Short mmCIF file of C-alpha atoms and ligand atoms in Angstrom, two decimals:
data_model
loop_
_atom_site.label_atom_id
_atom_site.label_comp_id
_atom_site.label_asym_id
_atom_site.label_seq_id
_atom_site.Cartn_x
_atom_site.Cartn_y
_atom_site.Cartn_z
CA MET A 759 0.00 0.00 0.00
CA ALA A 760 1.40 3.40 -0.94
CA THR A 761 2.01 5.85 1.87
CA THR A 762 1.30 9.51 1.23
CA ILE A 763 3.89 11.83 2.70
CA PRO A 764 2.07 14.81 4.20
CA PRO A 765 3.44 18.13 2.95
CA ALA A 766 5.77 19.81 5.43
CA ARG A 767 4.70 23.07 7.09
CA ARG A 768 6.60 26.01 5.65
CA VAL A 769 8.30 28.78 7.60
CA GLY A 770 9.34 32.14 6.14
CA MET A 771 12.14 34.14 7.77
CA VAL A 772 12.96 37.84 7.62
CA SER A 773 16.35 38.32 9.30
CA LEU A 774 17.41 41.85 10.25
CA GLY A 775 20.41 43.23 12.13
CA CYS A 776 24.00 42.21 12.55
CA PRO A 777 25.84 38.95 11.63
CA LYS A 778 25.21 37.73 15.19
CA ALA A 779 21.45 37.96 14.59
CA LEU A 780 21.92 36.14 11.27
CA VAL A 781 23.60 33.27 13.12
CA ASP A 782 20.62 33.17 15.52
CA SER A 783 18.29 32.93 12.50
CA GLU A 784 20.36 30.05 11.13
CA ARG A 785 20.19 28.27 14.46
CA ILE A 786 16.40 28.66 14.69
CA LEU A 787 15.89 27.44 11.11
CA THR A 788 18.24 24.48 11.67
CA LYS A 789 16.13 23.39 14.64
CA LEU A 790 12.87 23.89 12.73
CA ARG A 791 14.18 21.88 9.80
CA ALA A 792 15.14 19.08 12.18
CA ASP A 793 11.53 19.22 13.43
CA GLY A 794 10.24 18.61 9.90
CA TYR A 795 9.54 22.15 8.69
CA ALA A 796 10.43 23.36 5.21
CA MET A 797 11.61 26.86 4.38
CA SER A 798 9.59 29.27 2.28
CA ALA A 799 11.36 31.88 0.19
CA ASP A 800 8.26 34.08 -0.06
CA TYR A 801 5.38 35.26 2.10
CA ASP A 802 2.71 33.45 0.05
CA GLY A 803 4.10 29.97 0.55
CA ALA A 804 4.64 30.31 4.31
CA ASP A 805 2.36 28.89 7.00
CA VAL A 806 4.00 31.28 9.44
CA VAL A 807 6.61 34.05 9.09
CA LEU A 808 9.37 34.68 11.64
CA VAL A 809 10.78 38.19 11.88
CA ASN A 810 14.18 38.28 13.63
CA THR A 811 14.47 41.90 14.71
CA CYS A 812 17.26 44.29 15.68
CA GLY A 813 16.50 46.68 18.53
CA PHE A 814 19.75 48.51 19.00
CA LEU A 815 19.37 51.98 17.51
CA ASP A 816 16.09 53.81 17.05
CA SER A 817 16.58 53.59 13.29
CA ALA A 818 16.96 49.76 13.56
CA LYS A 819 13.80 49.55 15.68
CA GLU A 820 11.86 51.46 13.03
CA GLU A 821 13.20 49.10 10.37
CA SER A 822 12.14 46.13 12.52
CA LEU A 823 8.64 47.53 13.02
CA ALA A 824 8.34 48.18 9.27
CA ALA A 825 9.37 44.56 8.55
CA ILE A 826 6.78 43.23 11.03
CA GLY A 827 4.13 45.43 9.38
CA GLU A 828 5.04 44.14 5.93
CA ALA A 829 4.97 40.49 7.07
CA ILE A 830 1.53 41.01 8.63
CA ALA A 831 0.19 42.69 5.49
CA GLU A 832 1.63 40.01 3.19
CA ASN A 833 1.04 36.88 5.25
CA GLY A 834 -0.78 37.69 8.49
CA ARG A 835 0.70 34.90 10.64
CA VAL A 836 3.77 36.45 12.23
CA ILE A 837 6.08 35.56 15.13
CA VAL A 838 8.62 38.14 16.29
CA THR A 839 11.98 37.25 17.84
CA GLY A 840 15.42 38.86 18.34
CA CYS A 841 16.66 41.91 20.18
CA MET A 842 13.48 43.93 19.77
CA GLY A 843 11.51 41.07 21.31
CA ASN A 844 12.67 42.53 24.62
CA GLU A 845 10.29 45.42 23.97
CA ALA A 846 7.21 43.30 23.50
CA GLN A 847 4.81 46.04 24.55
CA VAL A 848 5.96 48.43 21.81
CA ILE A 849 5.36 45.69 19.25
CA ARG A 850 1.98 44.66 20.73
CA ASP A 851 0.79 48.28 20.79
CA ARG A 852 1.52 48.67 17.10
CA PHE A 853 0.64 45.14 15.93
CA PRO A 854 -1.78 43.39 18.32
CA GLU A 855 -2.25 40.57 15.79
CA VAL A 856 1.35 39.27 16.18
CA LEU A 857 1.10 35.59 17.24
CA ALA A 858 4.04 35.49 19.65
CA ILE A 859 7.04 37.57 20.70
CA THR A 860 10.29 36.13 22.05
CA GLY A 861 13.60 37.82 22.89
CA ALA A 862 17.15 37.39 21.62
CA GLN A 863 18.64 33.89 21.95
CA GLN A 864 15.38 32.38 23.18
CA TYR A 865 15.71 29.61 20.61
CA GLU A 866 13.45 27.15 22.37
CA ALA A 867 10.70 29.68 22.97
CA VAL A 868 10.61 30.73 19.33
CA VAL A 869 10.61 27.12 18.10
CA GLU A 870 7.77 26.35 20.50
CA ALA A 871 5.82 29.35 19.21
CA VAL A 872 6.20 28.02 15.65
CA HIS A 873 5.00 24.57 16.79
CA GLU A 874 1.92 26.22 18.27
CA ALA A 875 1.18 28.46 15.29
CA ALA A 876 1.74 25.74 12.66
CA PRO A 877 1.96 22.30 14.29
CA PRO A 878 4.58 20.16 12.51
CA THR A 879 3.44 17.47 10.12
CA GLN A 880 3.43 14.09 11.81
CA GLY A 881 4.81 11.30 9.68
CA PRO A 882 7.29 8.46 9.56
CA PHE A 883 9.57 10.38 7.24
CA VAL A 884 10.25 13.37 9.42
CA ASP A 885 13.03 11.50 11.20
CA LEU A 886 14.74 10.90 7.89
CA ILE A 887 15.27 14.59 7.20
CA PRO A 888 19.03 15.08 7.16
CA GLN A 889 20.26 16.96 10.23
CA GLN A 890 22.08 19.51 8.14
CA ASP A 891 22.53 23.05 9.38
CA VAL A 892 20.66 25.86 7.64
CA LYS A 893 22.87 28.64 6.31
CA LEU A 894 21.58 32.06 5.30
CA THR A 895 24.91 33.21 3.85
CA PRO A 896 26.20 31.97 0.47
CA ARG A 897 27.78 28.52 0.58
CA HIS A 898 31.33 29.88 0.40
CA TYR A 899 31.40 31.95 3.58
CA SER A 900 30.02 31.34 7.05
CA TYR A 901 29.80 33.16 10.34
CA LEU A 902 31.19 31.24 13.31
CA LYS A 903 29.74 32.55 16.56
CA ILE A 904 31.99 31.73 19.50
CA SER A 905 30.18 33.38 22.40
CA GLU A 906 27.12 35.32 23.43
CA GLY A 907 26.87 38.46 25.55
CA CYS A 908 29.49 40.76 26.99
CA ASN A 909 31.05 41.60 30.37
CA HIS A 910 31.74 45.27 29.59
CA ALA A 911 29.57 48.28 30.19
CA CYS A 912 30.31 50.71 27.36
CA ALA A 913 28.26 53.81 27.98
CA PHE A 914 26.61 53.90 24.54
CA CYS A 915 25.71 50.20 24.41
CA ILE A 916 22.85 48.07 25.71
CA ILE A 917 24.08 44.72 24.37
CA PRO A 918 24.87 43.41 27.89
CA GLN A 919 21.26 44.23 28.89
CA LEU A 920 19.90 42.63 25.72
CA ARG A 921 22.14 39.57 25.55
CA GLY A 922 23.50 39.13 29.07
CA LYS A 923 27.01 38.41 30.35
CA LEU A 924 29.70 36.68 28.28
CA ALA A 925 28.88 33.00 27.72
CA SER A 926 31.54 31.23 25.64
CA ARG A 927 30.75 28.16 23.56
CA ARG A 928 32.89 25.04 24.13
CA ILE A 929 35.96 25.25 21.94
CA ASP A 930 35.61 21.66 20.72
CA ALA A 931 32.02 22.43 19.62
CA VAL A 932 33.15 25.58 17.81
CA LEU A 933 35.97 23.70 16.06
CA ARG A 934 33.65 20.83 15.10
CA GLU A 935 31.21 23.33 13.58
CA ALA A 936 34.07 25.03 11.69
CA GLU A 937 35.30 21.68 10.38
CA LYS A 938 31.80 20.76 9.18
CA LEU A 939 31.35 24.10 7.46
CA VAL A 940 34.67 23.78 5.64
CA ALA A 941 33.86 20.19 4.62
CA ALA A 942 30.54 21.49 3.20
CA GLY A 943 32.31 24.05 0.98
CA THR A 944 32.94 27.09 3.16
CA GLN A 945 36.09 28.88 1.97
CA GLU A 946 35.93 31.71 4.48
CA LEU A 947 35.07 31.63 8.18
CA LEU A 948 34.08 34.85 9.93
CA VAL A 949 34.62 34.55 13.68
CA ILE A 950 32.09 36.73 15.52
CA SER A 951 31.03 37.51 19.09
CA GLN A 952 30.64 40.75 21.08
CA ASP A 953 34.24 40.56 22.31
CA THR A 954 36.35 37.93 20.57
CA SER A 955 39.47 38.68 22.64
CA ALA A 956 37.55 37.78 25.82
CA TYR A 957 36.61 34.32 24.51
CA GLY A 958 36.77 31.81 27.37
CA VAL A 959 37.20 34.34 30.22
CA ASP A 960 33.86 33.20 31.71
CA VAL A 961 34.99 29.54 31.82
CA ARG A 962 38.53 30.41 32.97
CA HIS A 963 39.82 29.27 29.56
CA GLU A 964 38.94 25.66 30.33
CA GLU A 965 40.69 22.96 28.28
CA ARG A 966 38.89 20.52 26.02
CA LEU A 967 40.24 17.68 23.94
CA TRP A 968 40.35 18.28 20.22
CA LYS A 969 41.84 15.68 17.88
CA GLY A 970 43.62 14.04 20.79
CA HIS A 971 45.29 17.13 22.25
CA PRO A 972 44.14 19.71 24.79
CA VAL A 973 43.06 23.15 23.55
CA ARG A 974 42.11 26.08 25.77
CA THR A 975 38.91 28.08 25.34
CA HIS A 976 40.99 31.04 24.25
CA MET A 977 41.21 33.22 21.16
CA THR A 978 44.81 32.28 20.34
CA ASP A 979 44.16 28.50 20.63
CA LEU A 980 41.05 28.93 18.54
CA ALA A 981 42.96 30.86 15.86
CA ARG A 982 45.77 28.28 15.81
CA GLU A 983 43.36 25.36 15.40
CA LEU A 984 41.26 27.13 12.76
CA GLY A 985 44.52 27.69 10.90
CA GLN A 986 44.97 23.90 10.69
CA LEU A 987 41.71 23.34 8.75
CA ARG A 988 41.95 22.55 5.05
CA THR A 989 39.37 22.87 2.29
CA ALA A 990 38.67 20.04 -0.18
CA GLU A 991 41.30 21.69 -2.43
CA GLY A 992 43.86 21.40 0.40
CA ARG A 993 44.00 25.15 1.09
CA ALA A 994 43.73 26.88 4.47
CA PRO A 995 40.28 28.56 4.47
CA TRP A 996 40.27 32.30 5.01
CA VAL A 997 39.66 32.96 8.71
CA ARG A 998 38.68 36.49 9.73
CA LEU A 999 38.62 37.68 13.31
CA HIS A 1000 35.92 40.25 14.10
CA TYR A 1001 35.26 42.34 17.23
CA VAL A 1002 38.77 41.93 18.57
CA TYR A 1003 39.82 44.25 21.42
CA PRO A 1004 43.56 44.90 21.53
CA TYR A 1005 44.32 42.93 24.70
CA PRO A 1006 47.99 41.91 24.91
CA HIS A 1007 47.37 38.32 23.73
CA VAL A 1008 46.17 39.60 20.35
CA ASP A 1009 49.88 39.94 19.50
CA ALA A 1010 50.09 36.13 19.41
CA VAL A 1011 47.78 35.80 16.38
CA ILE A 1012 49.81 38.14 14.15
CA PRO A 1013 52.53 35.52 13.41
CA LEU A 1014 49.74 33.11 12.37
CA MET A 1015 48.67 35.75 9.84
CA ALA A 1016 52.24 36.16 8.61
CA GLU A 1017 52.39 32.38 8.07
CA GLY A 1018 49.15 32.44 6.03
CA LEU A 1019 47.19 30.34 8.53
CA ILE A 1020 44.81 33.14 9.50
CA THR A 1021 43.65 35.90 7.16
CA PRO A 1022 45.71 39.07 7.75
CA TYR A 1023 42.70 41.09 8.85
CA LEU A 1024 41.67 42.39 12.25
CA ASP A 1025 38.38 44.10 12.99
CA ILE A 1026 39.02 46.21 16.11
CA PRO A 1027 36.20 48.56 17.09
CA PHE A 1028 38.31 51.40 18.54
CA GLN A 1029 35.34 53.85 18.62
CA HIS A 1030 37.60 56.80 19.48
CA ALA A 1031 41.21 57.74 20.19
CA SER A 1032 41.00 60.62 22.64
CA PRO A 1033 41.72 59.28 26.15
CA ALA A 1034 39.05 61.53 27.68
CA VAL A 1035 36.33 60.31 25.30
CA LEU A 1036 37.39 56.66 25.67
CA ARG A 1037 37.17 57.04 29.44
CA ALA A 1038 33.71 58.57 29.18
CA MET A 1039 32.71 55.74 26.84
CA LYS A 1040 34.07 53.19 29.37
CA ARG A 1041 35.77 51.26 26.59
CA PRO A 1042 37.68 48.03 27.30
CA ALA A 1043 41.41 47.68 26.45
CA ASN A 1044 41.63 51.43 26.36
CA GLU A 1045 45.37 51.92 26.51
CA ALA A 1046 47.79 54.39 25.09
CA LYS A 1047 50.20 52.06 23.25
CA VAL A 1048 47.89 51.07 20.42
CA LEU A 1049 49.79 53.01 17.75
CA GLU A 1050 53.05 51.29 18.68
CA ARG A 1051 51.38 47.91 18.55
CA LEU A 1052 49.91 48.61 15.11
CA LYS A 1053 53.44 49.40 13.95
CA ALA A 1054 54.80 46.19 15.48
CA TRP A 1055 52.01 44.11 13.90
CA ARG A 1056 52.75 45.61 10.49
CA ALA A 1057 56.45 44.82 10.92
CA ILE A 1058 55.55 41.14 11.42
CA CYS A 1059 52.76 41.00 8.83
CA PRO A 1060 53.04 43.91 6.36
CA ASP A 1061 49.80 43.00 4.59
CA ILE A 1062 47.61 43.07 7.69
CA ALA A 1063 44.40 45.04 7.10
CA ILE A 1064 42.93 46.77 10.13
CA ARG A 1065 39.26 47.71 10.08
CA SER A 1066 37.60 49.75 12.75
CA SER A 1067 34.59 51.86 13.60
CA PHE A 1068 34.37 55.24 15.32
CA VAL A 1069 31.65 57.28 16.96
CA VAL A 1070 31.73 61.05 16.52
CA GLY A 1071 29.76 63.52 18.60
CA PHE A 1072 29.79 61.46 21.82
CA PRO A 1073 28.60 63.66 24.76
CA GLY A 1074 31.45 65.84 25.97
CA GLU A 1075 33.60 65.37 22.82
CA THR A 1076 35.40 68.69 22.34
CA GLU A 1077 36.96 70.03 19.15
CA ALA A 1078 40.35 69.14 20.67
CA ASP A 1079 39.21 65.52 21.29
CA PHE A 1080 37.98 65.28 17.72
CA GLN A 1081 41.18 66.76 16.31
CA TYR A 1082 43.12 64.23 18.42
CA LEU A 1083 41.12 61.47 16.71
CA LEU A 1084 41.88 62.87 13.23
CA ASP A 1085 45.62 63.12 14.03
CA TRP A 1086 45.56 59.60 15.48
CA LEU A 1087 43.97 58.33 12.24
CA ASP A 1088 46.78 59.98 10.27
CA GLU A 1089 49.25 57.95 12.30
CA ALA A 1090 47.25 54.72 12.48
CA GLN A 1091 46.61 54.52 8.71
CA LEU A 1092 43.72 52.09 9.15
CA ASP A 1093 42.66 50.25 6.02
CA ARG A 1094 38.90 50.27 6.56
CA VAL A 1095 36.86 52.63 8.72
CA GLY A 1096 33.17 52.94 9.47
CA ALA A 1097 32.04 56.15 11.20
CA PHE A 1098 28.81 56.80 13.05
CA ARG A 1099 27.26 59.90 14.55
CA PHE A 1100 26.45 59.31 18.23
CA GLU A 1101 22.78 58.43 18.68
CA PRO A 1102 21.25 57.88 22.13
CA VAL A 1103 20.01 54.34 22.62
CA ASP A 1104 17.14 53.70 25.05
CA GLY A 1105 18.61 52.42 28.31
CA ALA A 1106 22.25 53.41 27.63
CA THR A 1107 24.10 55.24 30.41
CA ALA A 1108 25.60 57.70 27.89
CA ASN A 1109 22.20 59.37 27.62
CA ALA A 1110 22.66 60.90 31.07
CA LEU A 1111 26.10 62.38 30.29
CA PRO A 1112 26.43 66.19 30.21
CA ASP A 1113 27.47 68.32 27.24
CA PRO A 1114 25.64 66.73 24.32
CA VAL A 1115 27.20 67.67 20.98
CA PRO A 1116 24.81 69.70 18.78
CA GLU A 1117 23.55 67.88 15.68
CA ALA A 1118 25.17 70.39 13.30
CA VAL A 1119 28.57 69.84 14.95
CA LYS A 1120 28.11 66.05 14.76
CA GLU A 1121 27.37 66.35 11.04
CA GLU A 1122 30.39 68.53 10.44
CA ARG A 1123 32.70 66.13 12.34
CA TYR A 1124 31.20 63.17 10.54
CA ALA A 1125 31.97 64.81 7.18
CA ARG A 1126 35.54 65.52 8.31
CA ILE A 1127 36.25 61.98 9.52
CA MET A 1128 34.80 60.53 6.33
CA GLU A 1129 36.97 62.81 4.22
CA LYS A 1130 40.08 61.84 6.22
CA THR A 1131 39.45 58.09 6.19
CA GLU A 1132 38.49 58.06 2.50
CA ALA A 1133 41.76 59.78 1.62
CA ILE A 1134 43.72 57.20 3.64
CA SER A 1135 41.78 54.34 2.07
CA ALA A 1136 42.25 55.73 -1.46
CA ALA A 1137 46.02 56.01 -0.96
CA LYS A 1138 46.26 52.50 0.49
CA LEU A 1139 44.23 51.01 -2.37
CA ALA A 1140 46.20 52.97 -5.00
CA ALA A 1141 49.36 51.34 -3.62
CA LYS A 1142 47.91 47.95 -4.57
CA VAL A 1143 47.66 48.79 -8.29
CA GLY A 1144 50.02 46.52 -10.20
CA ARG A 1145 50.14 43.86 -7.49
CA THR A 1146 48.74 40.34 -7.84
CA ILE A 1147 46.47 39.45 -4.92
CA PRO A 1148 44.14 36.56 -4.02
CA VAL A 1149 40.45 37.35 -4.46
CA ILE A 1150 37.44 35.29 -3.44
CA VAL A 1151 34.65 35.44 -6.03
CA ASP A 1152 31.22 36.33 -4.61
CA GLU A 1153 29.17 36.75 -7.77
CA VAL A 1154 29.59 36.15 -11.49
CA GLY A 1155 27.58 38.42 -13.81
CA GLU A 1156 25.79 37.90 -17.12
CA PRO A 1157 27.59 38.53 -20.47
CA ASP A 1158 27.26 42.17 -21.67
CA GLU A 1159 26.65 43.21 -25.32
CA ASP A 1160 30.31 42.41 -26.13
CA CYS A 1161 29.92 39.00 -24.44
CA ASP A 1162 32.29 40.06 -21.63
CA ILE A 1163 31.48 38.73 -18.21
CA GLY A 1164 32.33 40.58 -15.02
CA ALA A 1165 32.54 39.26 -11.48
CA THR A 1166 32.56 40.76 -8.01
CA GLY A 1167 34.84 39.48 -5.31
CA ARG A 1168 36.78 40.51 -2.25
CA SER A 1169 40.43 40.65 -1.28
CA GLN A 1170 41.71 39.43 2.07
CA ALA A 1171 41.28 43.02 3.29
CA ASP A 1172 37.52 42.96 2.64
CA ALA A 1173 34.95 41.26 4.86
CA PRO A 1174 31.56 40.62 3.25
CA GLU A 1175 28.88 43.31 3.63
CA ILE A 1176 31.06 45.85 5.47
CA ASP A 1177 34.20 46.45 3.40
CA GLY A 1178 35.02 47.06 -0.26
CA SER A 1179 34.87 44.88 -3.38
CA VAL A 1180 37.18 43.82 -6.17
CA PHE A 1181 35.52 44.15 -9.58
CA LEU A 1182 36.87 41.72 -12.17
CA ARG A 1183 36.57 42.08 -15.94
CA ASP A 1184 36.49 39.37 -18.60
CA VAL A 1185 36.15 36.29 -16.46
CA PRO A 1186 35.34 32.85 -17.91
CA ALA A 1187 31.63 31.93 -17.76
CA ALA A 1188 32.54 28.80 -15.81
CA LEU A 1189 33.98 30.78 -12.87
CA GLN A 1190 32.12 29.78 -9.72
CA PRO A 1191 31.33 31.88 -6.62
CA GLY A 1192 33.62 30.78 -3.81
CA THR A 1193 36.62 30.24 -6.07
CA ILE A 1194 39.80 31.98 -4.94
CA VAL A 1195 41.67 33.44 -7.91
CA ASP A 1196 44.84 35.47 -8.40
CA VAL A 1197 44.02 38.95 -9.67
CA VAL A 1198 46.21 41.69 -11.11
CA VAL A 1199 44.97 44.98 -9.69
CA GLU A 1200 44.57 47.52 -12.50
CA ASP A 1201 42.80 50.42 -10.82
CA ALA A 1202 41.47 51.64 -7.49
CA ASP A 1203 39.18 54.27 -6.02
CA ALA A 1204 38.42 55.24 -2.41
CA HIS A 1205 36.82 51.90 -1.50
CA ASP A 1206 37.16 49.33 -4.27
CA LEU A 1207 39.71 47.69 -6.55
CA TYR A 1208 39.42 46.78 -10.23
CA GLY A 1209 41.37 44.07 -12.02
CA ALA A 1210 41.63 40.98 -14.17
CA LEU A 1211 42.60 37.37 -13.61
CA ALA A 1212 46.37 36.92 -13.49
S1 LIG B 1666 32.31 45.67 24.40
FE1 LIG B 1666 31.07 47.49 24.82
S2 LIG B 1666 30.17 48.00 22.80
FE2 LIG B 1666 30.88 45.87 22.69
S3 LIG B 1666 29.06 44.67 23.25
FE3 LIG B 1666 30.28 44.97 25.13
S4 LIG B 1666 29.35 46.77 26.08
FE4 LIG B 1666 28.68 46.76 23.94
#
């Protein structure tokens, strides 16, 4: 007798916010798939839509509310999760028809809400669904989240309130996940957390066994072991370290970069340079010797790319503080910089600080920092013209009227979504995203490079 397989319930997902939220979305979808749900790429085909929100800045909250509104209008059956879930009343007031609201990292609660809203199909075949992880990034790069939460109390930030204290994942579990991702085709691992340098502090850097030898729950052990992974082609995958604070032990990963085991790239959110502003911001690893360390790192690994972000117009920032920052940037010669105008965040202690900077002054300082960092970036990229560099291909285009095909990729100095691109001309149609190719750089502007296959 033939058995009819009941169709699986379908879940749609709208994922907003930072890479950490994207990893949460992947984890929720992985669990739902294991429970027998299928994914829906559009609103129409979904039995229920999950909106993973970001609630950090007011602008992100508005974007989250707009996404919830759209999902309700298009589908009607909506569950809200993520950082903005901690403000359930604001969501309920605006959208009383939302089925359930859960907060950040409440994986079980959100999965339970989906079970209630669209009970999973019962059938003998559900157990046969492969237990493969769901990825929302392209196959060739993956975020690797090593911890949740943060032990600091930066004045402008509410992450510790939203996500709690630092909770590090077991290092053997992180390494196993990395190994699986690389075996499944990942060419680039992006290590993320709120404070990567603090990895393992909460568990006193406990040791675990990995491949027969002990490894500590520590950023340097993690970097060393990730540097041992090999792709199917026998290459070390690119490994990028994000959200690294310049604690002394960061020095130990620079030789790994020089040896080609870890990608020569460090994302260090400095946020400012003036000691007075850093003190007011209550920033971790706020010490004076950073410029000397940058110099020492570059002596060991000349190709290291440093990316950072800065806040201008923090309460109490004087013209002298801001000028100090500009002069510091001249010295630091950072490769990639993101700048933000200070914006009060509900619940942040910075809101109570005296001497707010007028909006017009914030705008003017923002324009000046952008001008400075663009000039530094343009000069650094211009120096790459004529060199041959490895580039990972993200996308291959369609042939134009002359049958030429272009592709977009990234150098080792470019993380996906936040940094620049390398635009390639005249690539073969068979070139696949995820391939790492040698490229001769032919031209550059303030953010991007242009070139052709070597
Ligand atoms: S280090 Fe500071 S800015 Fe980063 S998550 Fe922790 S409190 Fe927020």
